[in-house]
PDB file of C-alpha atoms in Angstrom:
ATOM      1  CA  UNK A   1       0.000   0.000   0.000  1.00  0.00           C
ATOM      2  CA  UNK A   2       1.042   3.633  -0.355  1.00  0.00           C
ATOM      3  CA  UNK A   3       2.945   5.166   2.552  1.00  0.00           C
ATOM      4  CA  UNK A   4       4.296   8.600   3.431  1.00  0.00           C
ATOM      5  CA  UNK A   5       7.170   9.900   1.276  1.00  0.00           C
ATOM      6  CA  UNK A   6       6.746   7.086  -1.253  1.00  0.00           C
ATOM      7  CA  UNK A   7       8.193   8.309  -4.546  1.00  0.00           C
ATOM      8  CA  UNK A   8       7.938   5.099  -6.543  1.00  0.00           C
ATOM      9  CA  UNK A   9       5.116   2.717  -7.387  1.00  0.00           C
ATOM     10  CA  UNK A  10       3.655   0.251  -4.958  1.00  0.00           C
ATOM     11  CA  UNK A  11       5.117  -3.245  -5.111  1.00  0.00           C
ATOM     12  CA  UNK A  12       3.487  -5.111  -7.968  1.00  0.00           C
ATOM     13  CA  UNK A  13       1.353  -8.149  -7.249  1.00  0.00           C
ATOM     14  CA  UNK A  14       0.251  -8.916 -10.810  1.00  0.00           C
ATOM     15  CA  UNK A  15       2.029  -9.400 -14.153  1.00  0.00           C
ATOM     16  CA  UNK A  16       0.250  -6.344 -15.581  1.00  0.00           C
ATOM     17  CA  UNK A  17       1.632  -4.069 -12.868  1.00  0.00           C
ATOM     18  CA  UNK A  18       5.126  -5.463 -13.454  1.00  0.00           C
ATOM     19  CA  UNK A  19       4.828  -4.568 -17.135  1.00  0.00           C
ATOM     20  CA  UNK A  20       3.565  -1.075 -16.293  1.00  0.00           C
ATOM     21  CA  UNK A  21       6.498  -0.423 -13.947  1.00  0.00           C
ATOM     22  CA  UNK A  22       8.991  -1.657 -16.553  1.00  0.00           C
ATOM     23  CA  UNK A  23       7.384   0.565 -19.202  1.00  0.00           C
ATOM     24  CA  UNK A  24       7.533   3.554 -16.846  1.00  0.00           C
ATOM     25  CA  UNK A  25      11.257   2.978 -16.212  1.00  0.00           C
ATOM     26  CA  UNK A  26      11.876   2.502 -19.932  1.00  0.00           C
ATOM     27  CA  UNK A  27      10.120   5.780 -20.809  1.00  0.00           C
ATOM     28  CA  UNK A  28      11.760   7.750 -17.994  1.00  0.00           C
ATOM     29  CA  UNK A  29      15.211   6.606 -19.162  1.00  0.00           C
ATOM     30  CA  UNK A  30      14.501   7.958 -22.662  1.00  0.00           C
ATOM     31  CA  UNK A  31      13.076  11.225 -21.304  1.00  0.00           C
ATOM     32  CA  UNK A  32      16.097  11.687 -19.041  1.00  0.00           C
ATOM     33  CA  UNK A  33      18.489  11.217 -21.973  1.00  0.00           C
ATOM     34  CA  UNK A  34      16.545  13.732 -24.085  1.00  0.00           C
ATOM     35  CA  UNK A  35      16.391  16.284 -21.253  1.00  0.00           C
ATOM     36  CA  UNK A  36      20.123  16.067 -20.536  1.00  0.00           C
ATOM     37  CA  UNK A  37      20.977  16.395 -24.230  1.00  0.00           C
ATOM     38  CA  UNK A  38      18.739  19.446 -24.741  1.00  0.00           C
ATOM     39  CA  UNK A  39      20.049  21.145 -21.574  1.00  0.00           C
ATOM     40  CA  UNK A  40      23.634  20.546 -22.690  1.00  0.00           C
ATOM     41  CA  UNK A  41      22.955  22.051 -26.119  1.00  0.00           C
ATOM     42  CA  UNK A  42      21.170  25.079 -24.649  1.00  0.00           C
ATOM     43  CA  UNK A  43      23.984  25.693 -22.180  1.00  0.00           C
ATOM     44  CA  UNK A  44      26.584  25.335 -24.910  1.00  0.00           C
ATOM     45  CA  UNK A  45      24.772  27.829 -27.162  1.00  0.00           C
ATOM     46  CA  UNK A  46      24.407  30.369 -24.352  1.00  0.00           C
ATOM     47  CA  UNK A  47      28.076  30.428 -23.330  1.00  0.00           C
ATOM     48  CA  UNK A  48      30.033  29.978 -26.556  1.00  0.00           C
ATOM     49  CA  UNK A  49      30.833  32.786 -29.000  1.00  0.00           C
ATOM     50  CA  UNK A  50      30.569  30.732 -32.166  1.00  0.00           C
ATOM     51  CA  UNK A  51      28.203  32.082 -34.804  1.00  0.00           C
ATOM     52  CA  UNK A  52      27.637  31.834 -38.531  1.00  0.00           C
ATOM     53  CA  UNK A  53      25.833  34.774 -40.064  1.00  0.00           C
ATOM     54  CA  UNK A  54      25.915  33.202 -43.542  1.00  0.00           C
ATOM     55  CA  UNK A  55      24.139  29.958 -42.551  1.00  0.00           C
ATOM     56  CA  UNK A  56      20.914  29.557 -44.532  1.00  0.00           C
ATOM     57  CA  UNK A  57      20.070  25.878 -44.248  1.00  0.00           C
ATOM     58  CA  UNK A  58      21.406  22.572 -42.961  1.00  0.00           C
ATOM     59  CA  UNK A  59      19.568  19.702 -44.594  1.00  0.00           C
ATOM     60  CA  UNK A  60      21.550  17.003 -42.869  1.00  0.00           C
ATOM     61  CA  UNK A  61      20.931  18.294 -39.327  1.00  0.00           C
ATOM     62  CA  UNK A  62      17.260  18.899 -40.187  1.00  0.00           C
ATOM     63  CA  UNK A  63      16.993  15.307 -41.381  1.00  0.00           C
ATOM     64  CA  UNK A  64      18.616  14.053 -38.171  1.00  0.00           C
ATOM     65  CA  UNK A  65      16.404  16.063 -35.797  1.00  0.00           C
ATOM     66  CA  UNK A  66      13.331  14.866 -37.710  1.00  0.00           C
ATOM     67  CA  UNK A  67      14.209  11.156 -37.796  1.00  0.00           C
ATOM     68  CA  UNK A  68      15.507  10.857 -34.237  1.00  0.00           C
ATOM     69  CA  UNK A  69      12.260  11.989 -32.519  1.00  0.00           C
ATOM     70  CA  UNK A  70      10.280   9.694 -34.816  1.00  0.00           C
ATOM     71  CA  UNK A  71      12.473   6.753 -33.812  1.00  0.00           C
ATOM     72  CA  UNK A  72      12.120   7.663 -30.131  1.00  0.00           C
ATOM     73  CA  UNK A  73       8.322   7.723 -30.450  1.00  0.00           C
ATOM     74  CA  UNK A  74       8.358   4.278 -32.078  1.00  0.00           C
ATOM     75  CA  UNK A  75      10.563   2.895 -29.289  1.00  0.00           C
ATOM     76  CA  UNK A  76       8.065   4.230 -26.722  1.00  0.00           C
ATOM     77  CA  UNK A  77       4.920   3.245 -28.643  1.00  0.00           C
ATOM     78  CA  UNK A  78       5.706  -0.439 -29.250  1.00  0.00           C
ATOM     79  CA  UNK A  79       5.834  -1.557 -25.581  1.00  0.00           C
ATOM     80  CA  UNK A  80       2.885   0.720 -24.837  1.00  0.00           C
ATOM     81  CA  UNK A  81       0.744  -1.073 -27.435  1.00  0.00           C
ATOM     82  CA  UNK A  82       1.853  -4.428 -26.039  1.00  0.00           C
ATOM     83  CA  UNK A  83       0.633  -3.476 -22.545  1.00  0.00           C
ATOM     84  CA  UNK A  84      -2.675  -2.205 -23.948  1.00  0.00           C
ATOM     85  CA  UNK A  85      -3.308  -5.617 -25.485  1.00  0.00           C
ATOM     86  CA  UNK A  86      -2.283  -7.376 -22.265  1.00  0.00           C
ATOM     87  CA  UNK A  87      -4.744  -5.262 -20.298  1.00  0.00           C
ATOM     88  CA  UNK A  88      -7.599  -6.469 -22.518  1.00  0.00           C
ATOM     89  CA  UNK A  89      -6.490 -10.098 -22.639  1.00  0.00           C
ATOM     90  CA  UNK A  90      -9.082 -12.460 -21.185  1.00  0.00           C
ATOM     91  CA  UNK A  91      -8.082 -16.109 -21.501  1.00  0.00           C
ATOM     92  CA  UNK A  92     -10.536 -18.540 -19.861  1.00  0.00           C
ATOM     93  CA  UNK A  93     -11.008 -16.964 -16.407  1.00  0.00           C
ATOM     94  CA  UNK A  94     -11.852 -19.439 -13.640  1.00  0.00           C
ATOM     95  CA  UNK A  95     -13.666 -16.991 -11.337  1.00  0.00           C
ATOM     96  CA  UNK A  96     -15.902 -14.021 -12.111  1.00  0.00           C
ATOM     97  CA  UNK A  97     -16.271 -11.188  -9.607  1.00  0.00           C
ATOM     98  CA  UNK A  98     -18.790  -8.404 -10.112  1.00  0.00           C
ATOM     99  CA  UNK A  99     -18.266  -5.024  -8.421  1.00  0.00           C
ATOM    100  CA  UNK A 100     -21.112  -2.517  -8.245  1.00  0.00           C
ATOM    101  CA  UNK A 101     -20.480   1.063  -7.167  1.00  0.00           C
ATOM    102  CA  UNK A 102     -22.973   2.903  -4.955  1.00  0.00           C
ATOM    103  CA  UNK A 103     -22.962   6.255  -3.203  1.00  0.00           C
ATOM    104  CA  UNK A 104     -20.824   5.541  -1.220  1.00  0.00           C
ATOM    105  CA  UNK A 105     -19.868   1.896  -0.906  1.00  0.00           C
ATOM    106  CA  UNK A 106     -19.159  -1.150  -3.051  1.00  0.00           C
ATOM    107  CA  UNK A 107     -21.191  -4.317  -3.391  1.00  0.00           C
ATOM    108  CA  UNK A 108     -19.782  -7.571  -4.758  1.00  0.00           C
ATOM    109  CA  UNK A 109     -21.174 -10.692  -6.349  1.00  0.00           C
ATOM    110  CA  UNK A 110     -19.380 -13.955  -7.051  1.00  0.00           C
ATOM    111  CA  UNK A 111     -21.238 -14.964 -10.195  1.00  0.00           C
ATOM    112  CA  UNK A 112     -19.964 -18.550 -10.214  1.00  0.00           C
ATOM    113  CA  UNK A 113     -21.400 -19.339  -6.761  1.00  0.00           C
ATOM    114  CA  UNK A 114     -24.938 -19.152  -5.445  1.00  0.00           C
ATOM    115  CA  UNK A 115     -25.908 -16.490  -2.932  1.00  0.00           C
ATOM    116  CA  UNK A 116     -22.410 -15.012  -2.614  1.00  0.00           C
ATOM    117  CA  UNK A 117     -23.276 -11.325  -2.419  1.00  0.00           C
ATOM    118  CA  UNK A 118     -22.067  -8.710   0.040  1.00  0.00           C
ATOM    119  CA  UNK A 119     -21.868  -4.978   0.662  1.00  0.00           C
ATOM    120  CA  UNK A 120     -18.492  -3.518   1.545  1.00  0.00           C
ATOM    121  CA  UNK A 121     -18.559  -0.383   3.716  1.00  0.00           C
ATOM    122  CA  UNK A 122     -15.621   1.529   5.128  1.00  0.00           C
ATOM    123  CA  UNK A 123     -15.030   0.868   8.815  1.00  0.00           C
ATOM    124  CA  UNK A 124     -15.625   3.850  11.067  1.00  0.00           C
ATOM    125  CA  UNK A 125     -12.601   5.203  12.935  1.00  0.00           C
ATOM    126  CA  UNK A 126     -13.981   4.170  16.326  1.00  0.00           C
ATOM    127  CA  UNK A 127     -14.399   0.530  15.196  1.00  0.00           C
ATOM    128  CA  UNK A 128     -11.004  -0.244  13.658  1.00  0.00           C
ATOM    129  CA  UNK A 129      -8.414  -2.335  15.479  1.00  0.00           C
ATOM    130  CA  UNK A 130      -4.934  -1.237  16.467  1.00  0.00           C
ATOM    131  CA  UNK A 131      -3.191  -2.742  13.410  1.00  0.00           C
ATOM    132  CA  UNK A 132      -5.800  -1.635  10.857  1.00  0.00           C
ATOM    133  CA  UNK A 133      -5.593   1.381   8.574  1.00  0.00           C
ATOM    134  CA  UNK A 134      -7.955   4.308   8.955  1.00  0.00           C
ATOM    135  CA  UNK A 135     -10.081   5.096   5.874  1.00  0.00           C
ATOM    136  CA  UNK A 136      -8.911   1.897   4.134  1.00  0.00           C
ATOM    137  CA  UNK A 137     -10.427  -0.936   6.168  1.00  0.00           C
ATOM    138  CA  UNK A 138     -13.792  -2.403   5.181  1.00  0.00           C
ATOM    139  CA  UNK A 139     -16.250  -4.675   6.946  1.00  0.00           C
ATOM    140  CA  UNK A 140     -16.363  -7.233   4.092  1.00  0.00           C
ATOM    141  CA  UNK A 141     -13.153  -7.906   2.180  1.00  0.00           C
ATOM    142  CA  UNK A 142     -12.896  -9.289  -1.331  1.00  0.00           C
ATOM    143  CA  UNK A 143     -11.478 -12.816  -1.097  1.00  0.00           C
ATOM    144  CA  UNK A 144      -9.654 -14.182  -4.137  1.00  0.00           C
ATOM    145  CA  UNK A 145      -7.192 -17.056  -4.606  1.00  0.00           C
ATOM    146  CA  UNK A 146      -3.762 -16.298  -5.982  1.00  0.00           C
ATOM    147  CA  UNK A 147      -2.369 -17.945  -9.141  1.00  0.00           C
ATOM    148  CA  UNK A 148      -5.890 -18.185 -10.526  1.00  0.00           C
ATOM    149  CA  UNK A 149      -7.237 -16.061 -13.379  1.00  0.00           C
ATOM    150  CA  UNK A 150     -10.167 -13.900 -12.332  1.00  0.00           C
ATOM    151  CA  UNK A 151     -12.491 -11.736 -14.399  1.00  0.00           C
ATOM    152  CA  UNK A 152     -13.720  -8.537 -12.765  1.00  0.00           C
ATOM    153  CA  UNK A 153     -16.932  -6.922 -14.025  1.00  0.00           C
ATOM    154  CA  UNK A 154     -17.526  -3.338 -12.893  1.00  0.00           C
ATOM    155  CA  UNK A 155     -20.701  -1.290 -13.131  1.00  0.00           C
ATOM    156  CA  UNK A 156     -22.507   1.373 -11.117  1.00  0.00           C
ATOM    157  CA  UNK A 157     -25.925   1.725  -9.532  1.00  0.00           C
ATOM    158  CA  UNK A 158     -26.081   5.538  -9.582  1.00  0.00           C
ATOM    159  CA  UNK A 159     -23.163   7.731 -10.736  1.00  0.00           C
ATOM    160  CA  UNK A 160     -19.795   7.020 -12.330  1.00  0.00           C
ATOM    161  CA  UNK A 161     -17.293   5.307 -10.016  1.00  0.00           C
ATOM    162  CA  UNK A 162     -13.847   3.857 -10.654  1.00  0.00           C
ATOM    163  CA  UNK A 163     -12.687   0.552  -9.152  1.00  0.00           C
ATOM    164  CA  UNK A 164      -8.947   0.878  -8.579  1.00  0.00           C
ATOM    165  CA  UNK A 165      -6.216  -1.134  -6.849  1.00  0.00           C
ATOM    166  CA  UNK A 166      -2.788   0.375  -7.670  1.00  0.00           C
ATOM    167  CA  UNK A 167      -0.650  -2.656  -6.750  1.00  0.00           C
ATOM    168  CA  UNK A 168      -2.633  -4.738  -9.261  1.00  0.00           C
ATOM    169  CA  UNK A 169      -2.317  -2.119 -11.992  1.00  0.00           C
ATOM    170  CA  UNK A 170      -6.076  -2.149 -12.467  1.00  0.00           C
ATOM    171  CA  UNK A 171      -8.440   0.821 -12.826  1.00  0.00           C
ATOM    172  CA  UNK A 172     -11.892   0.212 -14.282  1.00  0.00           C
ATOM    173  CA  UNK A 173     -14.662   2.788 -14.575  1.00  0.00           C
ATOM    174  CA  UNK A 174     -18.088   1.786 -13.331  1.00  0.00           C
ATOM    175  CA  UNK A 175     -20.784   3.537 -15.378  1.00  0.00           C
ATOM    176  CA  UNK A 176     -24.560   3.200 -14.883  1.00  0.00           C
ATOM    177  CA  UNK A 177     -26.094   0.860 -17.475  1.00  0.00           C
ATOM    178  CA  UNK A 178     -22.708  -0.334 -18.708  1.00  0.00           C
ATOM    179  CA  UNK A 179     -20.456  -3.240 -17.688  1.00  0.00           C
ATOM    180  CA  UNK A 180     -16.688  -2.914 -18.058  1.00  0.00           C
ATOM    181  CA  UNK A 181     -14.386  -5.850 -17.522  1.00  0.00           C
ATOM    182  CA  UNK A 182     -10.797  -6.490 -16.575  1.00  0.00           C
ATOM    183  CA  UNK A 183      -8.573  -9.376 -15.557  1.00  0.00           C
ATOM    184  CA  UNK A 184      -6.838 -10.129 -12.259  1.00  0.00           C
ATOM    185  CA  UNK A 185      -4.010 -12.578 -11.653  1.00  0.00           C
ATOM    186  CA  UNK A 186      -2.638 -12.377  -8.119  1.00  0.00           C
ATOM    187  CA  UNK A 187       0.883 -13.732  -7.697  1.00  0.00           C
ATOM    188  CA  UNK A 188       1.172 -13.957  -3.909  1.00  0.00           C
ATOM    189  CA  UNK A 189      -0.936 -13.777  -0.736  1.00  0.00           C
ATOM    190  CA  UNK A 190      -1.515 -10.515   1.097  1.00  0.00           C
ATOM    191  CA  UNK A 191      -3.828  -7.567   1.649  1.00  0.00           C
ATOM    192  CA  UNK A 192      -4.196  -4.991  -1.119  1.00  0.00           C
ATOM    193  CA  UNK A 193      -5.936  -1.643  -0.851  1.00  0.00           C
ATOM    194  CA  UNK A 194      -7.588   0.684  -3.311  1.00  0.00           C
ATOM    195  CA  UNK A 195     -10.157   3.457  -3.491  1.00  0.00           C
ATOM    196  CA  UNK A 196     -12.709   4.901  -5.860  1.00  0.00           C
ATOM    197  CA  UNK A 197     -10.750   7.030  -8.336  1.00  0.00           C
ATOM    198  CA  UNK A 198     -13.657   8.980  -9.771  1.00  0.00           C
ATOM    199  CA  UNK A 199     -15.095  12.007  -7.977  1.00  0.00           C
ATOM    200  CA  UNK A 200     -18.568  10.627  -7.295  1.00  0.00           C
ATOM    201  CA  UNK A 201     -19.958  12.928  -4.607  1.00  0.00           C
ATOM    202  CA  UNK A 202     -19.418  14.267  -1.110  1.00  0.00           C
ATOM    203  CA  UNK A 203     -18.301  10.906   0.362  1.00  0.00           C
ATOM    204  CA  UNK A 204     -16.093   9.972  -2.578  1.00  0.00           C
ATOM    205  CA  UNK A 205     -13.089   9.592  -0.256  1.00  0.00           C
ATOM    206  CA  UNK A 206     -14.869   7.085   1.973  1.00  0.00           C
ATOM    207  CA  UNK A 207     -15.486   4.084  -0.265  1.00  0.00           C
ATOM    208  CA  UNK A 208     -12.257   2.067  -0.095  1.00  0.00           C
ATOM    209  CA  UNK A 209     -11.502  -1.300  -1.693  1.00  0.00           C
ATOM    210  CA  UNK A 210      -9.807  -4.071   0.251  1.00  0.00           C
ATOM    211  CA  UNK A 211      -8.759  -7.372  -1.307  1.00  0.00           C
ATOM    212  CA  UNK A 212      -7.284 -10.377   0.463  1.00  0.00           C
ATOM    213  CA  UNK A 213      -5.306 -12.884  -1.584  1.00  0.00           C
ATOM    214  CA  UNK A 214      -5.407 -16.415  -0.142  1.00  0.00           C
ATOM    215  CA  UNK A 215      -4.633 -19.950  -1.294  1.00  0.00           C
ATOM    216  CA  UNK A 216      -7.205 -22.041  -3.125  1.00  0.00           C
ATOM    217  CA  UNK A 217      -7.981 -24.285  -0.152  1.00  0.00           C
ATOM    218  CA  UNK A 218      -8.721 -21.316   2.103  1.00  0.00           C
ATOM    219  CA  UNK A 219     -10.843 -19.730  -0.626  1.00  0.00           C
ATOM    220  CA  UNK A 220     -12.987 -22.864  -0.994  1.00  0.00           C
ATOM    221  CA  UNK A 221     -13.387 -22.998   2.769  1.00  0.00           C
ATOM    222  CA  UNK A 222     -14.461 -19.313   2.793  1.00  0.00           C
ATOM    223  CA  UNK A 223     -17.033 -20.014   0.072  1.00  0.00           C
ATOM    224  CA  UNK A 224     -18.485 -22.950   2.024  1.00  0.00           C
ATOM    225  CA  UNK A 225     -18.706 -20.959   5.257  1.00  0.00           C
ATOM    226  CA  UNK A 226     -20.024 -17.741   3.726  1.00  0.00           C
ATOM    227  CA  UNK A 227     -23.111 -16.435   5.471  1.00  0.00           C
TER     228      UNK A 227
END
């Protein structure tokens, strides 16, 4: 989860987030090289006394400064397109989870199991335990097994919401009358936090998302004991 003075991304827990972090580092390396080069050239032009009053054109340098940015854009665009396709990839999911946004809480349905529905409200400050996080804890967590492909369907009951968990690299808008989908593949157990990322009203900041990643045996046991 995000902490104070965190300058980097949260630790990735899905292959998609790993790809996004690698793409970010790749792009920042290129931008840093371009920035340093431009600053060096500007500094050099400001402090040297070289000039050429008779210079009218330089076709070779114009060709170079046209081709180089085009090549840089291609180098950035190719991995970006790859990640876009990975985000939309949906290959035989084993579990389907439906998230419905309300003002101001989330409700969930496990479509593959009967009568697995729950509302997830933020815990009030006076009801959280010592080791829990204020404004992030919920009364009913999402339970999902790791190393199992899951399809997430997101919609809304009233206004536009956005179902977001940064460590999974997933952000899906929930619009009334429309169902958007995404894929989840958790790689390890743990607790992962998110929040609604669309300004949806006065209590927008108080509808957190909390997901617990567990092993398959524990997940089956949770399903059997669900009330």
